[in-house]
Tab-separated table of C-alpha atoms in Angstrom:
chain	number	residue	atom	x	y	z
B	1	MET	CA	228.634	111.345	-35.936
B	2	LEU	CA	231.245	109.162	-37.643
B	3	GLN	CA	228.657	106.407	-38.018
B	4	MET	CA	226.334	108.870	-39.763
B	5	ILE	CA	229.141	109.943	-42.090
B	6	CYS	CA	229.819	106.354	-43.102
B	7	ASP	CA	226.110	105.649	-43.602
B	8	GLU	CA	225.522	108.790	-45.701
B	9	THR	CA	228.626	108.491	-47.885
B	10	GLY	CA	228.921	104.710	-48.128
B	11	MET	CA	232.597	105.049	-47.141
B	12	GLY	CA	234.173	102.519	-44.811
B	13	PHE	CA	236.506	104.675	-42.727
B	14	ALA	CA	235.902	108.046	-40.993
B	15	ALA	CA	237.981	109.829	-38.377
B	16	VAL	CA	238.541	112.982	-36.393
B	17	ALA	CA	242.257	113.735	-36.559
B	18	ARG	CA	244.456	116.147	-34.645
B	19	VAL	CA	246.705	117.694	-37.245
B	20	THR	CA	249.680	119.873	-36.352
B	21	ASP	CA	252.536	121.090	-38.484
B	22	ALA	CA	254.386	117.855	-37.656
B	23	THR	CA	251.921	115.120	-36.669
B	24	TRP	CA	248.672	113.375	-37.676
B	25	THR	CA	246.909	111.640	-34.741
B	26	ALA	CA	243.536	109.870	-34.759
B	27	CYS	CA	241.223	111.129	-32.006
B	28	ALA	CA	238.096	109.158	-32.927
B	29	VAL	CA	237.703	106.420	-35.535
B	30	ARG	CA	234.919	104.543	-37.357
B	31	ASP	CA	236.478	101.675	-39.304
B	32	THR	CA	234.430	99.029	-41.131
B	33	VAL	CA	237.082	98.160	-43.709
B	34	ASP	CA	239.941	97.124	-41.409
B	35	PHE	CA	242.096	100.110	-42.282
B	36	GLY	CA	243.902	99.304	-39.047
B	37	LEU	CA	244.015	102.672	-37.337
B	38	GLN	CA	242.806	103.045	-33.741
B	39	PRO	CA	242.239	106.199	-31.631
B	40	GLY	CA	245.656	107.482	-30.646
B	41	GLY	CA	247.261	105.961	-33.703
B	42	GLN	CA	249.400	108.142	-35.968
B	43	LEU	CA	250.184	108.462	-39.635
B	44	ASP	CA	253.138	110.133	-41.265
B	45	LEU	CA	251.718	113.628	-41.828
B	46	HIS	CA	253.303	114.020	-45.239
B	47	THR	CA	251.652	110.844	-46.523
B	48	THR	CA	248.204	112.385	-45.950
B	49	LEU	CA	246.225	115.055	-47.753
B	50	CYS	CA	245.378	116.598	-44.372
B	51	PHE	CA	248.823	118.168	-44.541
B	52	GLU	CA	247.759	120.094	-47.647
B	53	SER	CA	244.282	120.825	-46.251
B	54	ARG	CA	245.847	122.332	-43.159
B	55	ALA	CA	248.238	124.473	-45.155
B	56	ALA	CA	245.438	125.839	-47.330
B	57	ARG	CA	242.778	125.813	-44.591
B	58	THR	CA	240.296	124.421	-47.055
B	59	ALA	CA	238.475	121.156	-47.690
B	60	ILE	CA	239.775	118.558	-50.138
B	61	VAL	CA	237.043	116.465	-51.777
B	62	ILE	CA	237.722	113.665	-54.299
B	63	ASP	CA	235.122	111.258	-55.691
B	64	GLN	CA	237.639	109.077	-57.537
B	65	PHE	CA	241.396	109.560	-57.410
B	66	SER	CA	242.072	107.642	-60.648
B	67	GLN	CA	239.928	110.108	-62.608
B	68	ASP	CA	240.783	113.323	-60.754
B	69	ALA	CA	242.838	115.741	-62.849
B	70	THR	CA	244.669	117.189	-59.830
B	71	TYR	CA	245.269	114.172	-57.569
B	72	CYS	CA	245.342	111.168	-59.900
B	73	GLY	CA	249.103	110.898	-59.532
B	74	HIS	CA	249.299	111.860	-55.877
B	75	HIS	CA	251.278	109.620	-53.536
B	76	THR	CA	248.528	109.441	-50.851
B	77	PRO	CA	246.082	107.208	-52.809
B	78	ALA	CA	248.982	105.089	-53.974
B	79	ILE	CA	250.221	104.538	-50.402
B	80	TYR	CA	246.846	103.725	-48.888
B	81	GLY	CA	245.017	102.271	-51.896
B	82	LEU	CA	242.295	104.925	-51.975
B	83	GLU	CA	239.730	105.990	-54.545
B	84	SER	CA	237.429	108.366	-52.602
B	85	TYR	CA	238.475	110.976	-50.051
B	86	ILE	CA	237.075	113.966	-48.165
B	87	SER	CA	238.794	116.058	-45.506
B	88	VAL	CA	237.356	119.212	-43.930
B	89	PRO	CA	239.334	121.452	-41.514
B	90	ILE	CA	238.229	121.673	-37.870
B	91	ILE	CA	238.848	125.236	-36.758
B	92	LEU	CA	238.028	126.472	-33.250
B	93	PRO	CA	235.854	129.600	-32.827
B	94	GLY	CA	238.954	131.624	-31.979
B	95	GLY	CA	240.641	130.696	-35.252
B	96	GLU	CA	242.959	127.955	-33.949
B	97	TYR	CA	243.417	125.038	-36.343
B	98	PHE	CA	242.714	121.766	-34.559
B	99	GLY	CA	242.674	119.125	-37.263
B	100	ASN	CA	240.444	117.482	-39.841
B	101	LEU	CA	237.227	115.535	-40.135
B	102	CYS	CA	237.900	113.034	-42.880
B	103	ALA	CA	236.637	109.873	-44.589
B	104	ILE	CA	238.300	107.465	-47.028
B	105	ASP	CA	237.500	104.348	-49.009
B	106	ALA	CA	239.056	102.090	-51.614
B	107	ARG	CA	235.902	102.508	-53.715
B	108	PRO	CA	234.659	105.627	-55.507
B	109	ALA	CA	231.975	107.658	-53.673
B	110	LYS	CA	229.914	110.738	-54.533
B	111	VAL	CA	231.365	112.846	-51.702
B	112	SER	CA	231.402	116.043	-53.762
B	113	GLU	CA	227.621	116.330	-53.600
B	114	PRO	CA	226.725	119.646	-51.892
B	115	ARG	CA	224.687	117.955	-49.135
B	116	ILE	CA	227.628	115.705	-48.230
B	117	VAL	CA	230.128	118.554	-48.185
B	118	ARG	CA	227.707	120.654	-46.148
B	119	MET	CA	227.242	117.821	-43.653
B	120	PHE	CA	231.007	117.587	-43.145
B	121	GLU	CA	231.292	121.356	-42.716
B	122	VAL	CA	228.504	121.444	-40.113
B	123	PHE	CA	229.979	118.495	-38.198
B	124	ALA	CA	233.446	120.068	-38.295
B	125	THR	CA	232.013	123.326	-36.902
B	126	LEU	CA	230.202	121.451	-34.116
B	127	ILE	CA	233.370	119.561	-33.208
B	128	GLY	CA	235.301	122.839	-33.099
B	129	MET	CA	232.709	124.437	-30.817
B	130	GLN	CA	232.713	121.436	-28.484
B	131	LEU	CA	236.511	121.370	-28.308
B	132	ASP	CA	236.596	125.084	-27.577
B	133	SER	CA	234.000	124.685	-24.817
B	134	GLU	CA	235.971	121.858	-23.215
B	135	LYS	CA	239.192	123.826	-23.529
B	136	ARG	CA	237.663	126.820	-21.745
B	137	GLN	CA	236.200	124.549	-19.072
B	138	TRP	CA	239.586	122.919	-18.461
B	139	SER	CA	241.195	126.338	-18.290
B	140	THR	CA	238.603	127.561	-15.788
B	141	GLU	CA	238.971	124.442	-13.649
B	142	ALA	CA	242.762	124.792	-13.693
B	143	LEU	CA	242.494	128.422	-12.608
B	144	LEU	CA	240.066	127.496	-9.831
B	145	SER	CA	242.365	124.726	-8.669
B	146	ASN	CA	245.325	127.113	-8.611
B	147	GLU	CA	243.274	129.689	-6.722
B	148	ARG	CA	242.251	127.100	-4.140
B	149	GLU	CA	245.846	125.967	-3.670
B	150	THR	CA	247.020	129.566	-3.344
B	151	ALA	CA	244.267	130.363	-0.847
B	152	THR	CA	245.108	127.298	1.242
B	153	LEU	CA	248.814	128.145	1.273
B	154	ARG	CA	248.014	131.745	2.183
B	155	GLU	CA	245.787	130.713	5.065
B	156	GLN	CA	248.339	128.161	6.283
B	157	PHE	CA	250.959	130.893	6.207
B	158	ILE	CA	248.680	133.194	8.187
B	159	ALA	CA	248.076	130.479	10.774
B	160	VAL	CA	251.793	129.724	11.173
B	161	LEU	CA	252.675	133.412	11.335
B	162	GLY	CA	249.995	134.082	13.968
B	163	HIS	CA	251.222	131.161	16.053
B	164	ASP	CA	254.883	132.194	15.832
B	165	LEU	CA	254.106	135.786	16.834
B	166	ARG	CA	252.684	134.743	20.188
B	167	ASN	CA	256.031	134.143	21.938
B	168	PRO	CA	257.716	137.458	21.050
B	169	LEU	CA	254.459	139.277	21.813
B	170	ALA	CA	254.322	137.625	25.230
B	171	ALA	CA	257.832	138.959	25.895
B	172	VAL	CA	256.705	142.450	24.846
B	173	GLY	CA	253.689	142.194	27.174
B	174	ALA	CA	255.834	141.087	30.091
B	175	THR	CA	258.243	143.983	29.514
B	176	ALA	CA	255.318	146.408	29.329
B	177	GLU	CA	253.979	145.076	32.647
B	178	LEU	CA	257.338	145.634	34.336
B	179	LEU	CA	257.629	149.155	32.964
B	180	SER	CA	254.089	150.050	34.054
B	181	ARG	CA	255.032	149.228	37.660
B	182	ARG	CA	257.814	151.800	37.757
B	183	VAL	CA	255.736	154.123	39.901
B	184	GLN	CA	258.853	156.027	40.941
B	185	ASP	CA	259.285	157.089	37.331
B	186	PRO	CA	255.851	158.231	36.012
B	187	GLU	CA	257.107	158.779	32.481
B	188	ILE	CA	258.433	155.228	32.210
B	189	ALA	CA	255.238	153.882	33.806
B	190	ASN	CA	253.106	155.693	31.246
B	191	ILE	CA	255.211	154.250	28.433
B	192	GLY	CA	254.670	150.811	29.940
B	193	LYS	CA	250.897	151.318	30.064
B	194	ARG	CA	250.777	152.425	26.446
B	195	LEU	CA	252.903	149.449	25.465
B	196	LYS	CA	250.555	147.131	27.388
B	197	THR	CA	247.600	148.553	25.498
B	198	THR	CA	249.371	148.081	22.186
B	199	ALA	CA	250.420	144.529	23.059
B	200	SER	CA	246.841	143.679	24.062
B	201	ARG	CA	245.542	145.001	20.759
B	202	MET	CA	248.157	142.989	18.870
B	203	ALA	CA	247.166	139.886	20.816
B	204	ARG	CA	243.533	140.382	19.846
B	205	LEU	CA	244.516	140.787	16.196
B	206	ILE	CA	246.563	137.568	16.338
B	207	ASP	CA	243.653	135.749	17.971
B	208	ASP	CA	241.383	136.972	15.175
B	209	VAL	CA	243.829	135.797	12.531
B	210	MET	CA	244.185	132.390	14.179
B	211	ASP	CA	240.409	131.980	14.453
B	212	PHE	CA	240.024	133.011	10.825
B	213	ALA	CA	242.663	130.531	9.669
B	214	ARG	CA	241.091	127.687	11.656
B	215	GLY	CA	237.691	128.482	10.177
B	216	ARG	CA	238.957	128.693	6.601
B	217	LEU	CA	241.199	125.640	6.771
B	218	GLY	CA	238.285	123.377	7.627
B	219	SER	CA	238.570	122.721	11.348
B	220	GLY	CA	236.268	125.625	12.185
B	221	ILE	CA	236.233	127.605	15.396
B	222	THR	CA	236.292	125.130	18.258
B	223	VAL	CA	233.964	125.431	21.241
B	224	SER	CA	233.807	123.608	24.552
B	225	LEU	CA	230.173	123.561	25.628
B	226	GLN	CA	229.511	123.612	29.351
B	227	PRO	CA	226.490	124.751	31.401
B	228	VAL	CA	227.056	128.354	32.524
B	229	ASP	CA	224.762	129.471	35.339
B	230	ASP	CA	225.809	133.121	35.514
B	231	LEU	CA	226.385	133.984	31.862
B	232	GLY	CA	224.836	137.425	32.340
B	233	GLN	CA	227.476	138.396	34.908
B	234	HIS	CA	230.316	137.257	32.680
B	235	LEU	CA	228.913	139.174	29.713
B	236	ARG	CA	228.460	142.247	31.911
B	237	ALA	CA	232.168	142.056	32.799
B	238	VAL	CA	232.989	142.318	29.069
B	239	VAL	CA	230.754	145.371	28.735
B	240	ASP	CA	232.350	147.020	31.783
B	241	GLU	CA	235.841	146.423	30.398
B	242	LEU	CA	235.021	148.054	27.050
B	243	CYS	CA	233.157	150.921	28.741
B	244	GLU	CA	236.209	151.601	30.881
B	245	ALA	CA	238.366	151.702	27.746
B	246	ASN	CA	235.853	154.027	26.010
B	247	PRO	CA	234.571	156.346	28.761
B	248	SER	CA	233.069	158.827	26.294
B	249	ARG	CA	230.596	156.280	24.905
B	250	GLU	CA	227.193	155.667	26.469
B	251	VAL	CA	226.307	151.980	26.686
B	252	LEU	CA	222.915	150.833	27.957
B	253	CYS	CA	223.131	147.204	29.048
B	254	HIS	CA	220.034	145.141	29.848
B	255	LEU	CA	221.015	141.536	30.532
B	256	ALA	CA	218.318	139.332	32.080
B	257	ILE	CA	219.612	135.819	31.491
B	258	ALA	CA	217.747	133.925	34.184
B	259	ALA	CA	218.550	130.341	33.141
B	260	PRO	CA	221.733	128.312	32.630
B	261	VAL	CA	223.082	128.344	29.085
B	262	ARG	CA	225.176	125.525	27.663
B	263	CYS	CA	227.914	127.360	25.818
B	264	ASP	CA	231.616	128.112	25.554
B	265	LEU	CA	231.979	130.978	28.017
B	266	ALA	CA	235.198	132.406	26.559
B	267	ARG	CA	233.743	132.358	23.042
B	268	MET	CA	230.515	134.012	24.198
B	269	GLN	CA	232.553	136.787	25.817
B	270	GLN	CA	234.556	137.108	22.602
B	271	LEU	CA	231.300	137.284	20.634
B	272	LEU	CA	229.908	140.146	22.723
B	273	SER	CA	233.276	141.904	22.803
B	274	ASN	CA	233.468	141.848	18.993
B	275	LEU	CA	229.874	143.031	18.544
B	276	LEU	CA	230.247	145.822	21.092
B	277	GLY	CA	233.640	146.814	19.691
B	278	ASN	CA	232.101	146.998	16.239
B	279	ALA	CA	229.308	149.250	17.556
B	280	ILE	CA	231.831	151.532	19.261
B	281	SER	CA	233.929	151.772	16.094
B	282	HIS	CA	231.112	152.376	13.619
B	283	GLY	CA	228.238	153.793	15.662
B	284	ALA	CA	227.490	157.495	16.108
B	285	PRO	CA	229.569	158.865	19.035
B	286	ASP	CA	226.612	160.833	20.409
B	287	ALA	CA	224.107	157.953	20.271
B	288	PRO	CA	223.858	155.270	22.981
B	289	ILE	CA	224.706	151.646	22.278
B	290	VAL	CA	222.005	149.289	23.527
B	291	ILE	CA	222.784	145.736	24.621
B	292	GLU	CA	219.974	143.343	25.442
B	293	GLY	CA	220.064	139.728	26.543
B	294	SER	CA	217.353	137.317	27.652
B	295	ILE	CA	216.005	133.793	27.411
B	296	ASP	CA	213.108	133.375	24.995
B	297	ALA	CA	211.434	130.097	24.027
B	298	GLY	CA	214.467	127.996	24.910
B	299	GLU	CA	216.952	130.298	23.205
B	300	LEU	CA	219.477	132.838	24.373
B	301	VAL	CA	218.647	136.089	22.590
B	302	LEU	CA	221.435	138.668	22.544
B	303	SER	CA	221.500	141.905	20.578
B	304	VAL	CA	223.749	144.941	20.158
B	305	ALA	CA	222.340	148.065	18.509
B	306	ASN	CA	223.902	151.397	17.673
B	307	GLY	CA	222.876	154.600	15.953
B	308	GLY	CA	224.710	156.365	13.173
B	309	ASP	CA	225.022	155.810	9.436
B	310	LEU	CA	222.969	152.879	8.198
B	311	ILE	CA	224.453	149.960	6.312
B	312	ALA	CA	223.311	150.076	2.690
B	313	PRO	CA	220.937	147.211	1.801
B	314	GLU	CA	223.234	145.996	-0.979
B	315	THR	CA	226.132	145.555	1.471
B	316	LEU	CA	224.239	143.970	4.388
B	317	SER	CA	224.974	140.505	3.029
B	318	ARG	CA	228.722	141.246	3.038
B	319	VAL	CA	229.234	142.342	6.638
B	320	PHE	CA	230.117	138.801	7.755
B	321	GLU	CA	232.688	138.260	5.005
B	322	PRO	CA	236.337	138.089	6.108
B	323	TYR	CA	238.408	141.233	5.543
B	324	TRP	CA	235.324	143.233	4.582
B	325	ARG	CA	235.151	146.718	6.048
B	326	PRO	CA	232.813	149.575	5.196
B	327	ALA	CA	234.220	152.318	2.996
B	328	SER	CA	233.846	154.751	5.884
B	329	SER	CA	236.210	152.783	8.150
B	330	ALA	CA	239.184	154.730	9.430
B	331	PRO	CA	242.678	153.405	8.677
B	332	GLY	CA	244.028	151.097	11.360
B	333	GLY	CA	240.583	150.034	12.489
B	334	GLY	CA	241.340	146.320	12.418
B	335	LEU	CA	241.527	143.517	9.892
B	336	GLY	CA	237.821	143.225	9.185
B	337	LEU	CA	237.619	139.780	10.784
B	338	GLY	CA	235.556	140.559	13.881
B	339	LEU	CA	232.083	139.977	12.451
B	340	TYR	CA	233.249	136.954	10.453
B	341	ILE	CA	234.497	135.403	13.697
B	342	CYS	CA	231.206	136.286	15.415
B	343	LYS	CA	229.370	134.367	12.709
B	344	GLN	CA	231.648	131.365	13.189
B	345	ILE	CA	231.192	131.394	16.972
B	346	VAL	CA	227.413	131.515	16.666
B	347	SER	CA	227.437	128.747	14.050
B	348	ALA	CA	229.586	126.590	16.342
B	349	HIS	CA	226.821	126.997	18.957
B	350	ALA	CA	224.178	125.910	16.388
B	351	GLY	CA	222.733	129.413	16.450
B	352	ALA	CA	221.968	132.240	14.049
B	353	LEU	CA	223.423	135.744	13.708
B	354	GLU	CA	221.543	138.388	11.760
B	355	VAL	CA	221.908	142.097	11.075
B	356	GLN	CA	219.326	144.789	10.419
B	357	SER	CA	219.963	148.420	9.633
B	358	THR	CA	216.904	150.682	9.650
B	359	VAL	CA	216.064	154.290	10.418
B	360	GLU	CA	213.790	153.192	13.263
B	361	PHE	CA	216.194	150.887	15.128
B	362	GLY	CA	219.620	151.803	13.775
B	363	THR	CA	222.040	148.953	13.137
B	364	ARG	CA	221.244	145.886	15.219
B	365	PHE	CA	223.104	142.566	15.382
B	366	SER	CA	220.923	139.814	16.831
B	367	VAL	CA	222.069	136.417	18.119
B	368	ARG	CA	219.862	133.418	18.842
B	369	ILE	CA	221.462	130.326	20.410
B	370	PRO	CA	219.668	127.256	21.803
B	371	VAL	CA	220.045	127.217	25.574
B	372	GLY	CA	220.670	123.496	25.650
B	373	SER	CA	222.688	123.171	22.394
């Protein structure tokens, strides 16, 4: 751009300058006359006409100082030995004054020609637009960086908090166990049982938070893969436990896992527990929950389906997001991490977890995991 200015005007020096109310700084320079100014170099603002151009927010164009009625006696041409001069303000789209696009020479030049002035004005506008674009990009990147740092700190805090809560919660659980054994005092024993239930729920919430933090902080949910010969029995134990805790719900369980599966047994139990717990929480109370498990084409196929309100198509893609809960969720129904953790467990087993919600089949979560992964 500066090269084009010099070629079109015949002037030997052109620059983009940052001009404030106190400083004049060269940002880009084209110098073929050894004026001696490099990018980053500064001039005394009051020795330049850019000072006056900035104050008036208008261009200053002079073909020949020695014959100009207004500027023939000005100190700027005397200081720098100039005859021709043009300076056009660079103003950002939002109205902020950035500086000037200018050119100078010790020889006269026809810079007042309309095409030359128009060229400077167009270039100044383009520079302003580019600067504004870069400024907005820098601002966006800074905001994103701050958001990432805040998110990391938040998740680190969650992880530390979850870890530090384990010890006092263990003490609460132990106290609840002792109270529940006070068979000679039924009222105290009942209090102990309720406290045990509450402590167990708190422990599950802390486990969810810890798993979430590990997943978000980069280490991911860890799995220890070992061949499990009787996975169906272990999964059935999870179903029985939740059925016992929810005796009013009908659960139909069909597990026919006839081959060993290389997996993390505890994580697989956690996976089914979360999926079944989700079905109990959000499924219709009068509709059965159907659990199916089998081996198909070298994959473990596990599904949990429930009746009730369908998940809207526009929200299906969000069900595995952390902290997401449907609008119909009752208060106190959890943190909204269960399905996110399910997704992480399945991914750690190199598998896939999908959800469908249709009138024909209800809401069905389907897991496929390679048997020998």
